PDB file of C-alpha atoms in Angstrom:
ATOM      1  CA  UNK W   1      -0.018  -0.113  -0.297  1.00  0.00           C
ATOM      2  CA  UNK W   2       2.725   2.258   0.919  1.00  0.00           C
ATOM      3  CA  UNK W   3       4.209   1.210  -2.176  1.00  0.00           C
ATOM      4  CA  UNK W   4       1.378   2.631  -4.348  1.00  0.00           C
ATOM      5  CA  UNK W   5       1.302   5.651  -3.159  1.00  0.00           C
ATOM      6  CA  UNK W   6       4.526   6.798  -3.187  1.00  0.00           C
ATOM      7  CA  UNK W   7       4.757   5.741  -7.102  1.00  0.00           C
ATOM      8  CA  UNK W   8       1.593   7.977  -7.847  1.00  0.00           C
ATOM      9  CA  UNK W   9       3.519  11.101  -7.606  1.00  0.00           C
ATOM     10  CA  UNK W  10       5.874  10.361 -10.049  1.00  0.00           C
ATOM     11  CA  UNK W  11       2.949   8.375 -12.422  1.00  0.00           C
ATOM     12  CA  UNK W  12       1.391  12.504 -12.259  1.00  0.00           C
ATOM     13  CA  UNK W  13       4.279  14.552 -12.801  1.00  0.00           C
ATOM     14  CA  UNK W  14       4.771  13.408 -16.867  1.00  0.00           C
ATOM     15  CA  UNK W  15       0.928  13.744 -17.193  1.00  0.00           C
ATOM     16  CA  UNK W  16       1.497  17.230 -15.208  1.00  0.00           C
ATOM     17  CA  UNK W  17       4.524  18.224 -17.567  1.00  0.00           C
ATOM     18  CA  UNK W  18       2.814  18.026 -20.750  1.00  0.00           C
ATOM     19  CA  UNK W  19      -0.354  19.993 -19.276  1.00  0.00           C
ATOM     20  CA  UNK W  20       1.435  22.453 -18.654  1.00  0.00           C
ATOM     21  CA  UNK W  21       3.532  22.566 -21.707  1.00  0.00           C
ATOM     22  CA  UNK W  22       1.718  25.171 -24.153  1.00  0.00           C
ATOM     23  CA  UNK W  23       2.280  26.959 -20.977  1.00  0.00           C
ATOM     24  CA  UNK W  24       5.905  26.719 -21.108  1.00  0.00           C
ATOM     25  CA  UNK W  25       6.877  27.466 -24.922  1.00  0.00           C
ATOM     26  CA  UNK W  26       4.795  30.512 -24.435  1.00  0.00           C
ATOM     27  CA  UNK W  27       6.665  31.957 -21.415  1.00  0.00           C
ATOM     28  CA  UNK W  28      10.904  30.310 -22.463  1.00  0.00           C
ATOM     29  CA  UNK W  29      10.700  30.170 -26.018  1.00  0.00           C
ATOM     30  CA  UNK W  30      10.081  33.853 -26.363  1.00  0.00           C
ATOM     31  CA  UNK W  31      11.898  34.744 -23.852  1.00  0.00           C
ATOM     32  CA  UNK W  32      15.125  32.251 -24.865  1.00  0.00           C
ATOM     33  CA  UNK W  33      14.949  33.921 -28.447  1.00  0.00           C
ATOM     34  CA  UNK W  34      14.852  37.156 -26.611  1.00  0.00           C
ATOM     35  CA  UNK W  35      18.105  36.286 -24.649  1.00  0.00           C
ATOM     36  CA  UNK W  36      20.051  34.313 -27.751  1.00  0.00           C
ATOM     37  CA  UNK W  37      19.359  37.308 -29.964  1.00  0.00           C
ATOM     38  CA  UNK W  38      21.120  40.490 -26.984  1.00  0.00           C
ATOM     39  CA  UNK W  39      24.091  38.271 -26.320  1.00  0.00           C
ATOM     40  CA  UNK W  40      24.929  37.306 -30.089  1.00  0.00           C
ATOM     41  CA  UNK W  41      24.461  40.745 -31.067  1.00  0.00           C
ATOM     42  CA  UNK W  42      26.314  42.498 -28.275  1.00  0.00           C
ATOM     43  CA  UNK W  43      28.979  39.437 -29.229  1.00  0.00           C
ATOM     44  CA  UNK W  44      29.108  40.946 -33.021  1.00  0.00           C
ATOM     45  CA  UNK W  45      29.388  44.251 -31.694  1.00  0.00           C
ATOM     46  CA  UNK W  46      31.958  43.999 -29.082  1.00  0.00           C
ATOM     47  CA  UNK W  47      34.185  41.913 -31.771  1.00  0.00           C
ATOM     48  CA  UNK W  48      33.828  44.983 -34.541  1.00  0.00           C
ATOM     49  CA  UNK W  49      34.869  47.589 -31.951  1.00  0.00           C
ATOM     50  CA  UNK W  50      37.767  45.862 -32.227  1.00  0.00           C
ATOM     51  CA  UNK W  51      38.557  45.225 -35.744  1.00  0.00           C
ATOM     52  CA  UNK W  52      38.987  48.151 -38.315  1.00  0.00           C
ATOM     53  CA  UNK W  53      35.966  48.105 -39.679  1.00  0.00           C
ATOM     54  CA  UNK W  54      34.308  51.503 -41.675  1.00  0.00           C
ATOM     55  CA  UNK W  55      31.360  51.117 -43.922  1.00  0.00           C
ATOM     56  CA  UNK W  56      31.353  47.039 -43.807  1.00  0.00           C
ATOM     57  CA  UNK W  57      32.552  44.538 -40.952  1.00  0.00           C
ATOM     58  CA  UNK W  58      35.774  43.696 -42.238  1.00  0.00           C
ATOM     59  CA  UNK W  59      38.261  41.122 -40.231  1.00  0.00           C
ATOM     60  CA  UNK W  60      41.415  42.326 -38.712  1.00  0.00           C
ATOM     61  CA  UNK W  61      42.279  43.456 -35.488  1.00  0.00           C
ATOM     62  CA  UNK W  62      43.305  46.824 -34.578  1.00  0.00           C
ATOM     63  CA  UNK W  63      43.296  46.120 -30.391  1.00  0.00           C
ATOM     64  CA  UNK W  64      42.079  49.188 -28.400  1.00  0.00           C
ATOM     65  CA  UNK W  65      42.860  52.258 -30.934  1.00  0.00           C
ATOM     66  CA  UNK W  66      38.576  52.784 -31.315  1.00  0.00           C
ATOM     67  CA  UNK W  67      38.314  52.669 -27.683  1.00  0.00           C
ATOM     68  CA  UNK W  68      40.638  55.131 -27.500  1.00  0.00           C
ATOM     69  CA  UNK W  69      39.702  56.810 -30.555  1.00  0.00           C
ATOM     70  CA  UNK W  70      36.437  57.542 -29.488  1.00  0.00           C
ATOM     71  CA  UNK W  71      37.387  58.253 -25.733  1.00  0.00           C
ATOM     72  CA  UNK W  72      39.856  60.828 -27.097  1.00  0.00           C
ATOM     73  CA  UNK W  73      37.102  62.116 -29.125  1.00  0.00           C
ATOM     74  CA  UNK W  74      35.592  66.091 -28.682  1.00  0.00           C
ATOM     75  CA  UNK W  75      32.240  64.438 -29.174  1.00  0.00           C
ATOM     76  CA  UNK W  76      32.346  61.446 -27.005  1.00  0.00           C
ATOM     77  CA  UNK W  77      33.766  64.091 -23.719  1.00  0.00           C
ATOM     78  CA  UNK W  78      30.841  66.624 -24.221  1.00  0.00           C
ATOM     79  CA  UNK W  79      28.446  63.780 -24.864  1.00  0.00           C
ATOM     80  CA  UNK W  80      29.521  62.270 -21.521  1.00  0.00           C
ATOM     81  CA  UNK W  81      29.808  65.873 -19.776  1.00  0.00           C
ATOM     82  CA  UNK W  82      25.983  66.420 -20.610  1.00  0.00           C
ATOM     83  CA  UNK W  83      25.449  62.712 -19.932  1.00  0.00           C
ATOM     84  CA  UNK W  84      26.410  63.213 -16.166  1.00  0.00           C
ATOM     85  CA  UNK W  85      24.676  66.348 -16.233  1.00  0.00           C
ATOM     86  CA  UNK W  86      21.192  64.925 -17.786  1.00  0.00           C
ATOM     87  CA  UNK W  87      21.177  61.679 -16.387  1.00  0.00           C
ATOM     88  CA  UNK W  88      21.627  63.291 -12.650  1.00  0.00           C
ATOM     89  CA  UNK W  89      18.870  66.101 -13.178  1.00  0.00           C
ATOM     90  CA  UNK W  90      16.448  64.115 -15.003  1.00  0.00           C
ATOM     91  CA  UNK W  91      16.645  61.220 -12.093  1.00  0.00           C
ATOM     92  CA  UNK W  92      16.520  63.342  -9.116  1.00  0.00           C
ATOM     93  CA  UNK W  93      13.906  65.993 -10.763  1.00  0.00           C
ATOM     94  CA  UNK W  94      11.370  63.017 -11.981  1.00  0.00           C
ATOM     95  CA  UNK W  95      11.653  60.889  -8.750  1.00  0.00           C
ATOM     96  CA  UNK W  96      10.555  64.117  -7.228  1.00  0.00           C
ATOM     97  CA  UNK W  97       7.969  65.375  -9.117  1.00  0.00           C
ATOM     98  CA  UNK W  98       6.956  61.569  -8.719  1.00  0.00           C
ATOM     99  CA  UNK W  99       6.998  61.488  -5.608  1.00  0.00           C
ATOM    100  CA  UNK W 100       5.141  64.327  -4.987  1.00  0.00           C
ATOM    101  CA  UNK W 101       2.758  63.504  -7.348  1.00  0.00           C
ATOM    102  CA  UNK W 102       1.849  60.397  -5.286  1.00  0.00           C
ATOM    103  CA  UNK W 103       1.762  61.767  -2.365  1.00  0.00           C
ATOM    104  CA  UNK W 104      -0.819  64.396  -3.814  1.00  0.00           C
ATOM    105  CA  UNK W 105      -2.929  61.174  -5.115  1.00  0.00           C
ATOM    106  CA  UNK W 106      -2.289  59.609  -1.558  1.00  0.00           C
ATOM    107  CA  UNK W 107      -4.775  61.758   0.371  1.00  0.00           C
ATOM    108  CA  UNK W 108      -8.266  60.000  -1.078  1.00  0.00           C
ATOM    109  CA  UNK W 109      -8.879  63.659  -3.558  1.00  0.00           C
ATOM    110  CA  UNK W 110     -12.191  63.592  -5.934  1.00  0.00           C
ATOM    111  CA  UNK W 111     -11.034  63.015  -9.192  1.00  0.00           C
ATOM    112  CA  UNK W 112      -8.262  60.831  -8.552  1.00  0.00           C
ATOM    113  CA  UNK W 113      -8.392  58.746 -10.819  1.00  0.00           C
ATOM    114  CA  UNK W 114      -8.855  60.826 -14.085  1.00  0.00           C
ATOM    115  CA  UNK W 115      -5.908  63.101 -12.387  1.00  0.00           C
ATOM    116  CA  UNK W 116      -3.519  59.886 -12.363  1.00  0.00           C
ATOM    117  CA  UNK W 117      -4.702  58.646 -16.121  1.00  0.00           C
ATOM    118  CA  UNK W 118      -3.445  62.750 -16.958  1.00  0.00           C
ATOM    119  CA  UNK W 119      -0.640  61.917 -15.230  1.00  0.00           C
ATOM    120  CA  UNK W 120       0.471  58.474 -16.401  1.00  0.00           C
ATOM    121  CA  UNK W 121      -0.679  59.377 -20.295  1.00  0.00           C
ATOM    122  CA  UNK W 122       2.672  60.914 -21.468  1.00  0.00           C
ATOM    123  CA  UNK W 123       4.705  57.323 -20.393  1.00  0.00           C
ATOM    124  CA  UNK W 124       1.880  55.936 -23.211  1.00  0.00           C
ATOM    125  CA  UNK W 125       2.954  58.755 -25.691  1.00  0.00           C
ATOM    126  CA  UNK W 126       6.258  57.868 -27.505  1.00  0.00           C
ATOM    127  CA  UNK W 127       9.608  59.679 -27.100  1.00  0.00           C
ATOM    128  CA  UNK W 128       9.895  60.867 -30.501  1.00  0.00           C
ATOM    129  CA  UNK W 129       6.363  62.953 -30.680  1.00  0.00           C
ATOM    130  CA  UNK W 130       7.499  63.895 -27.177  1.00  0.00           C
ATOM    131  CA  UNK W 131      10.918  65.408 -28.187  1.00  0.00           C
ATOM    132  CA  UNK W 132       8.469  66.922 -31.424  1.00  0.00           C
ATOM    133  CA  UNK W 133       5.952  68.582 -29.418  1.00  0.00           C
ATOM    134  CA  UNK W 134       7.889  69.895 -26.616  1.00  0.00           C
ATOM    135  CA  UNK W 135      10.507  71.253 -30.397  1.00  0.00           C
ATOM    136  CA  UNK W 136       6.947  72.966 -31.035  1.00  0.00           C
ATOM    137  CA  UNK W 137       6.738  74.041 -27.200  1.00  0.00           C
ATOM    138  CA  UNK W 138      10.714  75.853 -26.689  1.00  0.00           C
ATOM    139  CA  UNK W 139      10.479  77.169 -30.362  1.00  0.00           C
ATOM    140  CA  UNK W 140      11.289  80.859 -29.846  1.00  0.00           C
ATOM    141  CA  UNK W 141       8.985  81.811 -32.751  1.00  0.00           C
ATOM    142  CA  UNK W 142       6.753  79.123 -32.616  1.00  0.00           C
ATOM    143  CA  UNK W 143       5.661  78.174 -29.460  1.00  0.00           C
ATOM    144  CA  UNK W 144       5.904  79.562 -25.377  1.00  0.00           C
ATOM    145  CA  UNK W 145       8.001  82.620 -25.973  1.00  0.00           C
ATOM    146  CA  UNK W 146       5.915  83.759 -29.411  1.00  0.00           C
ATOM    147  CA  UNK W 147       2.842  83.692 -27.151  1.00  0.00           C
ATOM    148  CA  UNK W 148       4.033  85.713 -24.289  1.00  0.00           C
ATOM    149  CA  UNK W 149       5.207  88.563 -27.410  1.00  0.00           C
ATOM    150  CA  UNK W 150       1.889  88.243 -28.355  1.00  0.00           C
ATOM    151  CA  UNK W 151       0.444  89.038 -25.242  1.00  0.00           C
ATOM    152  CA  UNK W 152       2.580  92.213 -24.852  1.00  0.00           C
ATOM    153  CA  UNK W 153       4.906  91.334 -22.895  1.00  0.00           C
ATOM    154  CA  UNK W 154       7.674  91.564 -25.390  1.00  0.00           C
ATOM    155  CA  UNK W 155      10.466  91.442 -22.526  1.00  0.00           C
ATOM    156  CA  UNK W 156       9.877  87.945 -21.955  1.00  0.00           C
ATOM    157  CA  UNK W 157      12.604  85.400 -23.014  1.00  0.00           C
ATOM    158  CA  UNK W 158      12.156  81.689 -23.568  1.00  0.00           C
ATOM    159  CA  UNK W 159      15.162  80.330 -25.614  1.00  0.00           C
ATOM    160  CA  UNK W 160      16.842  77.231 -24.456  1.00  0.00           C
ATOM    161  CA  UNK W 161      16.279  75.375 -27.257  1.00  0.00           C
ATOM    162  CA  UNK W 162      18.488  77.711 -28.955  1.00  0.00           C
ATOM    163  CA  UNK W 163      21.095  78.518 -26.328  1.00  0.00           C
ATOM    164  CA  UNK W 164      23.963  76.306 -26.165  1.00  0.00           C
ATOM    165  CA  UNK W 165      24.671  76.624 -22.176  1.00  0.00           C
ATOM    166  CA  UNK W 166      21.064  75.728 -21.308  1.00  0.00           C
ATOM    167  CA  UNK W 167      19.632  73.310 -24.419  1.00  0.00           C
ATOM    168  CA  UNK W 168      20.669  70.631 -22.210  1.00  0.00           C
ATOM    169  CA  UNK W 169      17.340  71.510 -19.935  1.00  0.00           C
ATOM    170  CA  UNK W 170      15.015  71.721 -22.515  1.00  0.00           C
ATOM    171  CA  UNK W 171      15.788  67.730 -22.543  1.00  0.00           C
ATOM    172  CA  UNK W 172      15.697  67.547 -18.894  1.00  0.00           C
ATOM    173  CA  UNK W 173      12.347  69.216 -18.839  1.00  0.00           C
ATOM    174  CA  UNK W 174      10.686  67.151 -21.607  1.00  0.00           C
ATOM    175  CA  UNK W 175      12.140  64.007 -20.095  1.00  0.00           C
ATOM    176  CA  UNK W 176      10.666  64.968 -16.734  1.00  0.00           C
ATOM    177  CA  UNK W 177       6.945  65.459 -18.585  1.00  0.00           C
ATOM    178  CA  UNK W 178       7.533  62.066 -19.634  1.00  0.00           C
ATOM    179  CA  UNK W 179       8.558  60.206 -17.150  1.00  0.00           C
ATOM    180  CA  UNK W 180       7.314  61.163 -13.988  1.00  0.00           C
ATOM    181  CA  UNK W 181       4.027  59.308 -13.678  1.00  0.00           C
ATOM    182  CA  UNK W 182       5.521  56.511 -14.298  1.00  0.00           C
ATOM    183  CA  UNK W 183       7.714  57.036 -11.227  1.00  0.00           C
ATOM    184  CA  UNK W 184       4.666  58.224  -9.801  1.00  0.00           C
ATOM    185  CA  UNK W 185       2.633  55.051 -10.569  1.00  0.00           C
ATOM    186  CA  UNK W 186       5.533  52.978  -8.310  1.00  0.00           C
ATOM    187  CA  UNK W 187       5.354  55.821  -5.521  1.00  0.00           C
ATOM    188  CA  UNK W 188       1.758  55.628  -5.270  1.00  0.00           C
ATOM    189  CA  UNK W 189       1.806  51.652  -4.975  1.00  0.00           C
ATOM    190  CA  UNK W 190       4.506  52.288  -2.463  1.00  0.00           C
ATOM    191  CA  UNK W 191       2.545  54.693   0.030  1.00  0.00           C
ATOM    192  CA  UNK W 192      -0.914  52.533  -0.938  1.00  0.00           C
ATOM    193  CA  UNK W 193       1.081  49.699   0.814  1.00  0.00           C
ATOM    194  CA  UNK W 194       2.365  50.905   4.036  1.00  0.00           C
ATOM    195  CA  UNK W 195       1.037  48.817   7.047  1.00  0.00           C
ATOM    196  CA  UNK W 196      -2.111  51.153   8.321  1.00  0.00           C
ATOM    197  CA  UNK W 197      -0.991  50.409  11.932  1.00  0.00           C
ATOM    198  CA  UNK W 198       2.646  51.955  11.871  1.00  0.00           C
ATOM    199  CA  UNK W 199       0.474  55.510  10.003  1.00  0.00           C
ATOM    200  CA  UNK W 200      -2.538  55.157  13.768  1.00  0.00           C
ATOM    201  CA  UNK W 201       0.034  54.733  16.093  1.00  0.00           C
ATOM    202  CA  UNK W 202       1.904  57.620  14.473  1.00  0.00           C
ATOM    203  CA  UNK W 203      -1.023  59.477  14.828  1.00  0.00           C
ATOM    204  CA  UNK W 204      -1.098  58.663  18.552  1.00  0.00           C
ATOM    205  CA  UNK W 205       1.805  59.403  18.853  1.00  0.00           C
ATOM    206  CA  UNK W 206       0.677  63.444  18.227  1.00  0.00           C
ATOM    207  CA  UNK W 207       3.379  63.036  14.680  1.00  0.00           C
ATOM    208  CA  UNK W 208       2.065  65.484  12.391  1.00  0.00           C
ATOM    209  CA  UNK W 209       1.629  64.863   8.377  1.00  0.00           C
ATOM    210  CA  UNK W 210       5.082  66.510   7.585  1.00  0.00           C
ATOM    211  CA  UNK W 211       6.522  64.589  10.108  1.00  0.00           C
ATOM    212  CA  UNK W 212       5.453  60.932   9.710  1.00  0.00           C
ATOM    213  CA  UNK W 213       5.540  61.272   6.082  1.00  0.00           C
ATOM    214  CA  UNK W 214       9.227  62.235   6.509  1.00  0.00           C
ATOM    215  CA  UNK W 215      10.498  60.126   9.875  1.00  0.00           C
ATOM    216  CA  UNK W 216       7.918  56.910   9.072  1.00  0.00           C
ATOM    217  CA  UNK W 217       6.046  56.949   5.734  1.00  0.00           C
ATOM    218  CA  UNK W 218       9.670  57.377   3.153  1.00  0.00           C
ATOM    219  CA  UNK W 219      11.614  55.741   5.022  1.00  0.00           C
ATOM    220  CA  UNK W 220       9.530  52.514   3.812  1.00  0.00           C
ATOM    221  CA  UNK W 221       9.895  53.833   0.097  1.00  0.00           C
ATOM    222  CA  UNK W 222      13.734  53.642  -0.340  1.00  0.00           C
ATOM    223  CA  UNK W 223      13.843  49.715  -2.083  1.00  0.00           C
ATOM    224  CA  UNK W 224      11.044  51.192  -4.694  1.00  0.00           C
ATOM    225  CA  UNK W 225      13.171  54.950  -4.292  1.00  0.00           C
ATOM    226  CA  UNK W 226      16.306  52.775  -5.595  1.00  0.00           C
ATOM    227  CA  UNK W 227      13.653  50.555  -8.563  1.00  0.00           C
ATOM    228  CA  UNK W 228      12.585  54.162  -9.427  1.00  0.00           C
ATOM    229  CA  UNK W 229      16.796  55.288  -9.875  1.00  0.00           C
ATOM    230  CA  UNK W 230      18.022  51.877 -11.242  1.00  0.00           C
ATOM    231  CA  UNK W 231      14.991  52.281 -14.019  1.00  0.00           C
ATOM    232  CA  UNK W 232      15.207  55.968 -14.756  1.00  0.00           C
ATOM    233  CA  UNK W 233      19.087  55.914 -14.980  1.00  0.00           C
ATOM    234  CA  UNK W 234      18.819  53.141 -17.613  1.00  0.00           C
ATOM    235  CA  UNK W 235      16.809  55.928 -19.503  1.00  0.00           C
ATOM    236  CA  UNK W 236      19.152  58.098 -19.570  1.00  0.00           C
ATOM    237  CA  UNK W 237      21.987  56.279 -20.903  1.00  0.00           C
ATOM    238  CA  UNK W 238      20.554  54.795 -23.556  1.00  0.00           C
ATOM    239  CA  UNK W 239      18.264  58.547 -24.472  1.00  0.00           C
ATOM    240  CA  UNK W 240      18.401  58.672 -27.937  1.00  0.00           C
ATOM    241  CA  UNK W 241      15.000  59.235 -30.107  1.00  0.00           C
ATOM    242  CA  UNK W 242      13.684  61.740 -27.514  1.00  0.00           C
ATOM    243  CA  UNK W 243      17.259  64.127 -27.921  1.00  0.00           C
ATOM    244  CA  UNK W 244      17.458  63.122 -31.781  1.00  0.00           C
ATOM    245  CA  UNK W 245      13.560  64.606 -32.294  1.00  0.00           C
ATOM    246  CA  UNK W 246      13.820  68.018 -29.702  1.00  0.00           C
ATOM    247  CA  UNK W 247      17.427  69.180 -29.935  1.00  0.00           C
ATOM    248  CA  UNK W 248      19.255  66.607 -32.858  1.00  0.00           C
ATOM    249  CA  UNK W 249      22.070  67.120 -30.173  1.00  0.00           C
ATOM    250  CA  UNK W 250      22.581  70.868 -31.553  1.00  0.00           C
ATOM    251  CA  UNK W 251      22.929  73.733 -31.340  1.00  0.00           C
ATOM    252  CA  UNK W 252      26.130  72.698 -32.788  1.00  0.00           C
ATOM    253  CA  UNK W 253      26.643  69.455 -30.097  1.00  0.00           C
ATOM    254  CA  UNK W 254      25.758  70.828 -27.389  1.00  0.00           C
ATOM    255  CA  UNK W 255      23.396  68.087 -26.261  1.00  0.00           C
ATOM    256  CA  UNK W 256      25.127  65.762 -27.973  1.00  0.00           C
ATOM    257  CA  UNK W 257      24.762  62.215 -25.885  1.00  0.00           C
ATOM    258  CA  UNK W 258      26.085  58.968 -26.168  1.00  0.00           C
ATOM    259  CA  UNK W 259      23.871  57.312 -27.780  1.00  0.00           C
ATOM    260  CA  UNK W 260      23.781  60.123 -30.528  1.00  0.00           C
ATOM    261  CA  UNK W 261      27.754  59.789 -30.918  1.00  0.00           C
ATOM    262  CA  UNK W 262      27.113  55.909 -31.721  1.00  0.00           C
ATOM    263  CA  UNK W 263      24.551  57.061 -34.467  1.00  0.00           C
ATOM    264  CA  UNK W 264      26.973  59.860 -35.656  1.00  0.00           C
ATOM    265  CA  UNK W 265      29.940  56.977 -36.307  1.00  0.00           C
ATOM    266  CA  UNK W 266      27.815  53.951 -37.512  1.00  0.00           C
ATOM    267  CA  UNK W 267      25.271  55.958 -40.004  1.00  0.00           C
ATOM    268  CA  UNK W 268      26.730  59.348 -41.220  1.00  0.00           C
ATOM    269  CA  UNK W 269      30.604  58.729 -40.946  1.00  0.00           C
ATOM    270  CA  UNK W 270      30.401  55.388 -41.760  1.00  0.00           C
ATOM    271  CA  UNK W 271      33.396  54.432 -38.812  1.00  0.00           C
ATOM    272  CA  UNK W 272      31.024  50.903 -37.992  1.00  0.00           C
ATOM    273  CA  UNK W 273      34.176  50.034 -35.683  1.00  0.00           C
ATOM    274  CA  UNK W 274      34.250  53.446 -33.457  1.00  0.00           C
ATOM    275  CA  UNK W 275      30.725  53.521 -33.805  1.00  0.00           C
ATOM    276  CA  UNK W 276      30.956  50.154 -32.040  1.00  0.00           C
ATOM    277  CA  UNK W 277      33.314  50.912 -29.478  1.00  0.00           C
ATOM    278  CA  UNK W 278      30.733  53.850 -28.434  1.00  0.00           C
ATOM    279  CA  UNK W 279      28.208  51.249 -28.402  1.00  0.00           C
ATOM    280  CA  UNK W 280      30.374  48.907 -26.331  1.00  0.00           C
ATOM    281  CA  UNK W 281      31.212  52.004 -23.531  1.00  0.00           C
ATOM    282  CA  UNK W 282      27.466  52.587 -23.373  1.00  0.00           C
ATOM    283  CA  UNK W 283      26.870  49.127 -22.954  1.00  0.00           C
ATOM    284  CA  UNK W 284      29.699  49.037 -19.699  1.00  0.00           C
ATOM    285  CA  UNK W 285      27.813  52.048 -18.129  1.00  0.00           C
ATOM    286  CA  UNK W 286      24.626  50.436 -18.065  1.00  0.00           C
ATOM    287  CA  UNK W 287      26.333  47.655 -16.843  1.00  0.00           C
ATOM    288  CA  UNK W 288      27.855  49.716 -13.833  1.00  0.00           C
ATOM    289  CA  UNK W 289      24.586  50.397 -12.935  1.00  0.00           C
ATOM    290  CA  UNK W 290      22.597  47.565 -13.390  1.00  0.00           C
ATOM    291  CA  UNK W 291      24.906  45.017 -11.962  1.00  0.00           C
ATOM    292  CA  UNK W 292      25.448  46.281  -8.458  1.00  0.00           C
ATOM    293  CA  UNK W 293      21.386  46.743  -8.595  1.00  0.00           C
ATOM    294  CA  UNK W 294      21.245  43.540  -9.614  1.00  0.00           C
ATOM    295  CA  UNK W 295      23.026  42.346  -6.683  1.00  0.00           C
ATOM    296  CA  UNK W 296      21.464  44.054  -4.029  1.00  0.00           C
ATOM    297  CA  UNK W 297      17.551  42.866  -5.392  1.00  0.00           C
ATOM    298  CA  UNK W 298      19.427  39.208  -4.833  1.00  0.00           C
ATOM    299  CA  UNK W 299      20.665  40.151  -1.495  1.00  0.00           C
ATOM    300  CA  UNK W 300      17.375  41.039  -0.604  1.00  0.00           C
ATOM    301  CA  UNK W 301      15.757  38.187  -2.252  1.00  0.00           C
ATOM    302  CA  UNK W 302      17.858  35.932   0.225  1.00  0.00           C
ATOM    303  CA  UNK W 303      17.123  37.086   3.475  1.00  0.00           C
ATOM    304  CA  UNK W 304      13.919  37.564   2.680  1.00  0.00           C
ATOM    305  CA  UNK W 305      14.139  33.579   1.684  1.00  0.00           C
ATOM    306  CA  UNK W 306      16.543  33.122   5.385  1.00  0.00           C
ATOM    307  CA  UNK W 307      13.891  35.324   7.341  1.00  0.00           C
TER     308      UNK W 307
END
């Protein structure tokens, strides 16, 4: 009797696998194909970066010559400086904007569903559309400056789009408009998951709204904050279509970012090897953000498992 019972799970396992086979195929087949595509083309790009390829890929070995040429170029240096400025300003301001919007919506205000949809709407718009619309709004001859001048304030000046020193901030503004709703959604989910008993205890102790958020609620949101920062940094590092549509790297090369340098080298100058080297440098910057985050998530998962 014991032997018969012990064999039943073994007999049912193959049938369970066959029953769930379509589910496994629908989930794992696309994932494996995507992973194979990503890995194969990444390795191909790395190999090209060590060759003297120009218009078409060629064999050969030039060592780190393409990397040193890219790193020494003025375009890459400006692009890297702009990435530091754009990335830090965009991440901090979009996270702060999303947090403020989430706190306001967390007050259970009337029309919350409508406001949440409005704040999330920019996320559904492509970056090309966002860049094009903001290029119209910020154009001194078409947008906000012209509107204010037509209203009578002729001394008003808002020409950041053609100002070499301020043009990078137009990208920051457009990117915040596009992505702050995403940060708001994550922060709002975190605020709604805070233990109600913890809030009641703080209220009983006499904590006001500001102190309660600063000392109790916000510290519980730090895992979500890290997630928001990493995802926004990933966008900032790989930003291309928004910049291409809004400023096209101009005025001059004042708003160049690494992705535009890759595009310029590969498709405008036909320097395939140098473009691949710039792409690999972008990948290394991205890995410098993603790998610590993946390690942190792994440690958190291990702690939760052993808790």
